[in-house]
GROMACS .gro file of C-alpha atoms in nm:
model
  350
    1MET     CA    1  13.557  -0.506  18.857
    2LYS     CA    2  13.540  -0.712  19.175
    3SER     CA    3  13.162  -0.665  19.184
    4ARG     CA    4  13.128  -0.796  18.828
    5SER     CA    5  13.347  -1.101  18.903
    6TYR     CA    6  13.144  -1.175  19.215
    7THR     CA    7  12.820  -1.154  19.016
    8CYS     CA    8  12.958  -1.391  18.749
    9LEU     CA    9  13.062  -1.637  19.019
   10ILE     CA   10  12.713  -1.637  19.168
   11LEU     CA   11  12.552  -1.686  18.824
   12THR     CA   12  12.788  -1.973  18.745
   13ALA     CA   13  12.705  -2.143  19.075
   14MET     CA   14  12.330  -2.101  19.019
   15VAL     CA   15  12.351  -2.248  18.667
   16SER     CA   16  12.553  -2.542  18.798
   17LEU     CA   17  12.302  -2.602  19.077
   18LEU     CA   18  12.013  -2.583  18.831
   19PHE     CA   19  12.185  -2.833  18.600
   20LEU     CA   20  12.247  -3.071  18.891
   21MET     CA   21  11.882  -3.049  18.999
   22MET     CA   22  11.763  -3.123  18.643
   23LEU     CA   23  11.998  -3.420  18.623
   24LEU     CA   24  11.880  -3.561  18.955
   25TYR     CA   25  11.516  -3.512  18.860
   26ASP     CA   26  11.570  -3.694  18.531
   27VAL     CA   27  11.735  -3.987  18.711
   28PHE     CA   28  11.505  -4.014  19.010
   29SER     CA   29  11.173  -3.901  18.866
   30PRO     CA   30  10.907  -4.172  18.923
   31GLN     CA   31  10.778  -4.110  18.570
   32GLN     CA   32  11.112  -4.226  18.430
   33ALA     CA   33  11.199  -4.494  18.683
   34GLY     CA   34  11.083  -4.782  18.471
   35ASN     CA   35  11.292  -4.690  18.170
   36SER     CA   36  11.590  -4.492  18.301
   37ILE     CA   37  11.684  -4.671  18.623
   38LEU     CA   38  11.553  -5.019  18.578
   39GLY     CA   39  11.570  -5.061  18.202
   40GLN     CA   40  11.249  -5.263  18.193
   41ASP     CA   41  10.939  -5.245  17.979
   42TYR     CA   42  10.720  -5.078  18.239
   43GLN     CA   43  10.680  -4.743  18.411
   44LEU     CA   44  10.643  -4.631  18.770
   45LEU     CA   45  10.396  -4.350  18.817
   46GLY     CA   46  10.363  -4.152  19.139
   47ARG     CA   47  10.571  -4.263  19.436
   48PRO     CA   48  10.819  -4.539  19.339
   49LEU     CA   49  10.726  -4.816  19.582
   50PHE     CA   50  10.833  -5.131  19.393
   51LYS     CA   51  11.088  -5.230  19.131
   52LEU     CA   52  11.107  -5.545  18.920
   53ASP     CA   53  11.346  -5.821  19.026
   54VAL     CA   54  11.466  -5.942  18.685
   55THR     CA   55  11.648  -6.239  18.841
   56TRP     CA   56  11.327  -6.407  18.963
   57PRO     CA   57  11.270  -6.686  18.888
   58LYS     CA   58  11.601  -6.823  18.768
   59ASN     CA   59  11.428  -7.054  18.519
   60PRO     CA   60  11.132  -6.864  18.371
   61GLU     CA   61  11.105  -7.120  18.093
   62LEU     CA   62  10.940  -7.352  18.347
   63PHE     CA   63  10.618  -7.151  18.309
   64SER     CA   64  10.433  -7.360  18.053
   65GLY     CA   65  10.070  -7.250  18.093
   66ASN     CA   66   9.858  -6.946  18.171
   67VAL     CA   67   9.963  -6.820  18.514
   68TYR     CA   68   9.661  -6.727  18.727
   69ALA     CA   69   9.767  -6.697  19.090
   70VAL     CA   70  10.056  -6.689  19.337
   71ALA     CA   71  10.090  -6.754  19.712
   72VAL     CA   72  10.389  -6.693  19.940
   73ASN     CA   73  10.504  -6.861  20.260
   74GLN     CA   74  10.727  -6.593  20.408
   75TYR     CA   75  10.863  -6.820  20.681
   76ALA     CA   76  10.965  -7.106  20.454
   77GLY     CA   77  11.072  -6.873  20.174
   78VAL     CA   78  10.853  -7.055  19.921
   79VAL     CA   79  10.633  -6.928  19.636
   80TYR     CA   80  10.349  -7.135  19.485
   81VAL     CA   81  10.243  -7.049  19.128
   82ALA     CA   82   9.916  -7.183  18.986
   83GLN     CA   83   9.883  -7.220  18.611
   84ARG     CA   84   9.638  -7.364  18.359
   85GLY     CA   85   9.678  -7.557  18.038
   86ASP     CA   86   9.666  -7.902  17.885
   87ASN     CA   87   9.937  -8.137  18.005
   88VAL     CA   88  10.108  -7.879  18.225
   89PRO     CA   89  10.177  -7.901  18.600
   90LYS     CA   90   9.907  -7.699  18.772
   91VAL     CA   91  10.135  -7.577  19.054
   92LEU     CA   92  10.503  -7.481  19.035
   93VAL     CA   93  10.702  -7.423  19.354
   94PHE     CA   94  10.996  -7.181  19.375
   95THR     CA   95  11.202  -7.031  19.653
   96THR     CA   96  11.173  -6.658  19.715
   97GLU     CA   97  11.528  -6.637  19.573
   98GLY     CA   98  11.408  -6.785  19.245
   99ASP     CA   99  11.525  -7.144  19.260
  100PHE     CA  100  11.285  -7.409  19.128
  101LEU     CA  101  11.189  -7.668  19.390
  102MET     CA  102  10.920  -7.891  19.245
  103TYR     CA  103  10.591  -7.918  19.065
  104TRP     CA  104  10.283  -8.088  19.195
  105ASN     CA  105  10.202  -8.415  19.026
  106THR     CA  106   9.829  -8.406  19.095
  107SER     CA  107   9.527  -8.493  18.883
  108THR     CA  108   9.279  -8.335  19.127
  109LEU     CA  109   9.319  -7.983  18.987
  110GLU     CA  110   9.140  -7.881  18.670
  111MET     CA  111   9.143  -7.504  18.636
  112PRO     CA  112   9.304  -7.328  18.933
  113HIS     CA  113   9.190  -6.970  18.980
  114GLY     CA  114   9.290  -6.839  19.326
  115ILE     CA  115   9.555  -6.972  19.563
  116PHE     CA  116   9.615  -6.891  19.931
  117LEU     CA  117   9.881  -6.996  20.183
  118ALA     CA  118   9.725  -7.049  20.527
  119ASP     CA  119   9.880  -7.092  20.873
  120ALA     CA  120  10.227  -7.020  20.735
  121LEU     CA  121  10.419  -7.046  21.062
  122SER     CA  122  10.295  -7.360  21.235
  123ASN     CA  123  10.106  -7.578  20.986
  124PRO     CA  124  10.121  -7.438  20.633
  125THR     CA  125   9.864  -7.555  20.381
  126VAL     CA  126   9.769  -7.431  20.035
  127TRP     CA  127   9.407  -7.356  19.942
  128ILE     CA  128   9.315  -7.346  19.573
  129THR     CA  129   8.985  -7.251  19.410
  130ASP     CA  130   8.902  -7.468  19.107
  131VAL     CA  131   8.670  -7.328  18.839
  132GLY     CA  132   8.684  -7.632  18.611
  133ASN     CA  133   8.372  -7.801  18.475
  134GLY     CA  134   8.494  -8.158  18.511
  135PRO     CA  135   8.460  -8.407  18.798
  136TYR     CA  136   8.696  -8.211  19.025
  137GLY     CA  137   8.572  -7.860  18.947
  138HIS     CA  138   8.351  -7.603  19.123
  139CYS     CA  139   8.516  -7.649  19.461
  140ILE     CA  140   8.794  -7.533  19.692
  141LYS     CA  141   9.076  -7.769  19.787
  142GLN     CA  142   9.330  -7.777  20.065
  143TYR     CA  143   9.673  -7.924  19.989
  144SER     CA  144   9.988  -8.000  20.181
  145PRO     CA  145  10.300  -7.803  20.077
  146SER     CA  146  10.403  -8.098  19.860
  147GLY     CA  147  10.067  -8.121  19.681
  148LYS     CA  148   9.880  -8.390  19.876
  149LEU     CA  149   9.504  -8.331  19.875
  150LEU     CA  150   9.383  -8.289  20.235
  151GLN     CA  151   9.019  -8.184  20.206
  152VAL     CA  152   8.759  -8.038  19.970
  153LEU     CA  153   8.502  -7.763  20.026
  154GLY     CA  154   8.197  -7.783  19.803
  155THR     CA  155   8.062  -8.057  19.583
  156PRO     CA  156   8.322  -8.164  19.325
  157GLY     CA  157   8.196  -8.151  18.969
  158GLN     CA  158   7.858  -8.002  19.060
  159ALA     CA  159   7.794  -7.631  19.028
  160GLY     CA  160   7.535  -7.497  19.270
  161SER     CA  161   7.426  -7.234  19.519
  162GLY     CA  162   7.360  -7.448  19.826
  163LEU     CA  163   7.495  -7.370  20.172
  164HIS     CA  164   7.399  -7.696  20.345
  165PRO     CA  165   7.592  -7.870  20.204
  166LEU     CA  166   7.819  -7.612  20.046
  167GLN     CA  167   7.814  -7.573  19.671
  168PHE     CA  168   8.006  -7.332  19.451
  169ASP     CA  169   7.999  -7.222  19.091
  170GLN     CA  170   8.343  -7.107  18.975
  171PRO     CA  171   8.471  -6.988  19.315
  172ALA     CA  172   8.722  -6.709  19.256
  173GLU     CA  173   8.928  -6.680  19.574
  174ILE     CA  174   8.956  -6.776  19.940
  175PHE     CA  175   9.119  -6.586  20.228
  176VAL     CA  176   9.190  -6.780  20.548
  177HIS     CA  177   9.230  -6.555  20.853
  178ASP     CA  178   9.475  -6.632  21.134
  179SER     CA  179   9.173  -6.728  21.343
  180GLY     CA  180   9.091  -7.007  21.096
  181GLU     CA  181   8.782  -6.826  20.970
  182MET     CA  182   8.742  -6.828  20.592
  183TYR     CA  183   8.618  -6.567  20.347
  184ILE     CA  184   8.518  -6.690  20.002
  185VAL     CA  185   8.418  -6.496  19.691
  186ASP     CA  186   8.209  -6.732  19.480
  187GLY     CA  187   8.136  -6.636  19.125
  188ASP     CA  188   8.400  -6.596  18.855
  189GLY     CA  189   8.122  -6.560  18.601
  190GLY     CA  190   7.899  -6.846  18.718
  191MET     CA  191   7.550  -6.842  18.869
  192ASN     CA  192   7.669  -6.712  19.207
  193ASN     CA  193   7.778  -6.366  19.316
  194ARG     CA  194   7.850  -6.431  19.682
  195LEU     CA  195   8.073  -6.336  19.971
  196ILE     CA  196   8.063  -6.615  20.230
  197LYS     CA  197   8.217  -6.625  20.576
  198LEU     CA  198   8.283  -6.965  20.733
  199SER     CA  199   8.387  -7.042  21.090
  200LYS     CA  200   8.707  -7.237  21.155
  201ASP     CA  201   8.479  -7.541  21.172
  202GLN     CA  202   8.347  -7.448  20.826
  203GLU     CA  203   8.001  -7.349  20.939
  204VAL     CA  204   7.836  -7.065  20.746
  205LEU     CA  205   7.838  -6.747  20.961
  206TRP     CA  206   7.699  -6.495  20.712
  207VAL     CA  207   7.648  -6.448  20.339
  208HIS     CA  208   7.595  -6.168  20.090
  209GLY     CA  209   7.468  -6.328  19.775
  210GLU     CA  210   7.258  -6.097  19.562
  211LYS     CA  211   7.362  -5.997  19.210
  212GLY     CA  212   7.339  -5.630  19.118
  213PRO     CA  213   7.500  -5.285  19.143
  214GLY     CA  214   7.350  -5.192  19.481
  215LEU     CA  215   7.504  -5.187  19.826
  216ALA     CA  216   7.626  -5.534  19.931
  217GLN     CA  217   7.537  -5.671  19.587
  218PHE     CA  218   7.800  -5.816  19.354
  219ASP     CA  219   7.874  -5.876  18.990
  220ILE     CA  220   8.171  -6.115  18.974
  221PRO     CA  221   8.330  -6.082  19.319
  222HIS     CA  222   8.687  -6.172  19.227
  223SER     CA  223   8.922  -6.123  19.524
  224VAL     CA  224   8.898  -6.079  19.901
  225THR     CA  225   9.126  -5.973  20.186
  226ILE     CA  226   9.100  -5.872  20.554
  227ASP     CA  227   9.271  -5.578  20.723
  228SER     CA  228   9.382  -5.537  21.085
  229ALA     CA  229   9.060  -5.349  21.170
  230GLN     CA  230   8.850  -5.658  21.086
  231ARG     CA  231   8.723  -5.511  20.761
  232VAL     CA  232   8.662  -5.731  20.460
  233TRP     CA  233   8.767  -5.583  20.124
  234VAL     CA  234   8.618  -5.736  19.808
  235ALA     CA  235   8.714  -5.664  19.448
  236ASP     CA  236   8.367  -5.641  19.289
  237ARG     CA  237   8.494  -5.680  18.935
  238ALA     CA  238   8.207  -5.618  18.694
  239ASN     CA  239   8.077  -5.334  18.913
  240LYS     CA  240   8.422  -5.170  18.894
  241ARG     CA  241   8.453  -5.111  19.265
  242ILE     CA  242   8.583  -5.244  19.595
  243GLN     CA  243   8.323  -5.304  19.866
  244VAL     CA  244   8.399  -5.311  20.239
  245PHE     CA  245   8.223  -5.510  20.513
  246ASN     CA  246   8.242  -5.565  20.886
  247SER     CA  247   8.397  -5.907  20.931
  248LEU     CA  248   8.202  -5.983  21.251
  249THR     CA  249   7.851  -5.890  21.141
  250GLY     CA  250   7.881  -5.880  20.763
  251GLY     CA  251   7.747  -5.524  20.770
  252TRP     CA  252   7.824  -5.303  20.469
  253LEU     CA  253   8.074  -5.026  20.550
  254GLY     CA  254   8.154  -4.852  20.225
  255SER     CA  255   8.265  -4.868  19.864
  256TRP     CA  256   8.550  -4.741  19.645
  257GLY     CA  257   8.477  -4.679  19.279
  258SER     CA  258   8.639  -4.353  19.171
  259CYS     CA  259   8.978  -4.520  19.114
  260PHE     CA  260   8.835  -4.774  18.870
  261THR     CA  261   8.665  -4.573  18.596
  262GLU     CA  262   8.887  -4.720  18.322
  263ASP     CA  263   8.913  -5.080  18.438
  264ALA     CA  264   8.788  -5.310  18.711
  265PRO     CA  265   8.983  -5.425  19.019
  266TYR     CA  266   9.082  -5.791  18.986
  267SER     CA  267   9.294  -5.849  19.296
  268VAL     CA  268   9.322  -5.682  19.636
  269ARG     CA  269   9.593  -5.736  19.900
  270LEU     CA  270   9.750  -5.533  20.181
  271THR     CA  271  10.119  -5.451  20.208
  272PRO     CA  272  10.285  -5.584  20.527
  273ASP     CA  273  10.295  -5.240  20.688
  274LYS     CA  274   9.916  -5.207  20.628
  275LYS     CA  275   9.969  -4.869  20.459
  276TYR     CA  276   9.864  -4.963  20.106
  277PHE     CA  277   9.627  -5.187  19.915
  278VAL     CA  278   9.775  -5.353  19.608
  279VAL     CA  279   9.507  -5.364  19.338
  280VAL     CA  280   9.544  -5.517  18.993
  281GLN     CA  281   9.362  -5.397  18.682
  282LEU     CA  282   9.398  -5.662  18.413
  283ASN     CA  283   9.276  -5.485  18.099
  284THR     CA  284   9.484  -5.171  18.152
  285ASN     CA  285   9.786  -5.378  18.264
  286GLN     CA  286   9.825  -5.183  18.587
  287ILE     CA  287   9.918  -5.258  18.946
  288SER     CA  288   9.799  -4.973  19.168
  289LEU     CA  289   9.882  -4.896  19.529
  290LEU     CA  290   9.596  -4.730  19.714
  291GLU     CA  291   9.628  -4.557  20.047
  292ALA     CA  292   9.471  -4.770  20.321
  293PRO     CA  293   9.223  -4.571  20.532
  294PRO     CA  294   9.253  -4.543  20.910
  295VAL     CA  295   9.026  -4.732  21.146
  296GLY     CA  296   8.672  -4.601  21.140
  297LEU     CA  297   8.697  -4.442  20.798
  298ILE     CA  298   8.649  -4.568  20.445
  299GLY     CA  299   8.630  -4.242  20.250
  300GLN     CA  300   8.739  -4.223  19.887
  301CYS     CA  301   9.018  -4.427  19.731
  302LYS     CA  302   9.349  -4.253  19.666
  303VAL     CA  303   9.611  -4.390  19.427
  304VAL     CA  304   9.966  -4.316  19.543
  305SER     CA  305  10.165  -4.532  19.300
  306VAL     CA  306  10.113  -4.726  18.978
  307ILE     CA  307  10.320  -4.993  18.806
  308GLN     CA  308  10.226  -4.963  18.439
  309LEU     CA  309  10.311  -5.292  18.272
  310ALA     CA  310  10.358  -5.351  17.901
  311ASP     CA  311  10.060  -5.421  17.676
  312ASP     CA  312   9.903  -5.768  17.695
  313VAL     CA  313  10.078  -5.872  18.019
  314LYS     CA  314   9.735  -5.911  18.184
  315PRO     CA  315   9.810  -5.922  18.559
  316HIS     CA  316   9.546  -6.132  18.737
  317LEU     CA  317   9.605  -6.201  19.109
  318VAL     CA  318   9.886  -6.106  19.348
  319ASP     CA  319  10.037  -6.198  19.683
  320LEU     CA  320  10.295  -6.037  19.911
  321ASP     CA  321  10.578  -6.174  20.119
  322LEU     CA  322  10.478  -6.048  20.464
  323LYS     CA  323  10.840  -6.065  20.581
  324SER     CA  324  11.033  -5.893  20.303
  325GLY     CA  325  10.748  -5.693  20.150
  326ALA     CA  326  10.811  -5.840  19.804
  327LEU     CA  327  10.517  -5.842  19.563
  328TYR     CA  328  10.447  -6.140  19.336
  329VAL     CA  329  10.220  -6.098  19.034
  330ALA     CA  330  10.051  -6.370  18.827
  331GLU     CA  331  10.029  -6.262  18.463
  332ILE     CA  332   9.796  -6.446  18.228
  333GLY     CA  333   9.891  -6.277  17.901
  334ALA     CA  334  10.265  -6.297  17.958
  335GLN     CA  335  10.235  -6.653  18.092
  336GLN     CA  336  10.462  -6.580  18.385
  337ALA     CA  337  10.484  -6.470  18.747
  338GLN     CA  338  10.703  -6.175  18.838
  339LYS     CA  339  10.858  -6.049  19.160
  340PHE     CA  340  10.873  -5.683  19.258
  341THR     CA  341  11.081  -5.572  19.556
  342PRO     CA  342  11.030  -5.261  19.772
  343PHE     CA  343  11.187  -4.963  19.598
  344SER     CA  344  11.438  -4.755  19.792
  345LEU     CA  345  11.624  -4.434  19.713
  346GLY     CA  346  11.814  -4.397  20.036
  347GLY     CA  347  11.524  -4.531  20.241
  348THR     CA  348  11.260  -4.801  20.252
  349PHE     CA  349  10.898  -4.725  20.178
  350LEU     CA  350  10.750  -5.053  20.301
   0.00000   0.00000   0.00000
């Protein structure tokens, strides 16, 4: 009798433990995180690294155009959002907490594409690539934080392929390194398919500029970033791959393509801890986190986490707050920018 009671007690405990495990799995499963925990119209697949901050910005109705790019100053706690449209402010400025600060009252921007915050700590300026066809288009502009035009790279209003002087045709994005050196991907569908490195004095140091599917060739180079090992990572959009180069010599180091069989990479950025690349795929409405390779290796790409957004959101370019780790996403289809914060279940991943 005692043996039977003891057996029943063990069975009851095992069933209870199994039920508890199933409950915890249902709550904490990454597959369900988007719907069960967060209650938002997206899913987290793989490791849950980010979650949507539904409170940012506090006045989303201020987005009045197609949102193409975002840039963050982590020291000032400011987010710049570039948008397109007739009779809309081309740049909106928010705090990282979501408060609206200002919009730029400038007529020198036609069709902003990429935006980058340079020298955030000591002398912050905002660089914007302009793909417009009017008198201010086909160039890259540097602005003060309040929207004052400081200088222009390229020949405004004239598309071209020249290097002396510089000419661009729909330049997609610029990345300004802490050293002051610049990396430019020139060709959002125009005549050029180039990766250009400029010195801090804006002299051309090296160029890759041949269109095609081969090594160091491009078909719509769309985004560029630099890692701590002095490697240049380029989202080679129409070729559905990311290419990697030595920043000093321009030498080709490798390519990632196996992660992009369904859709092309549009944006590439590193998380502050340098562990992951954040890559956007516009047509599949995905934000993927890829494992960053160690120094000396490129290897094959490995997806560790995916934010699957709702249909027709169309994420375009991203930026990260290098202090808090927050991710900001510019979304053309949804006509908005969104903030995602590092996800934590008892610990921080970023």
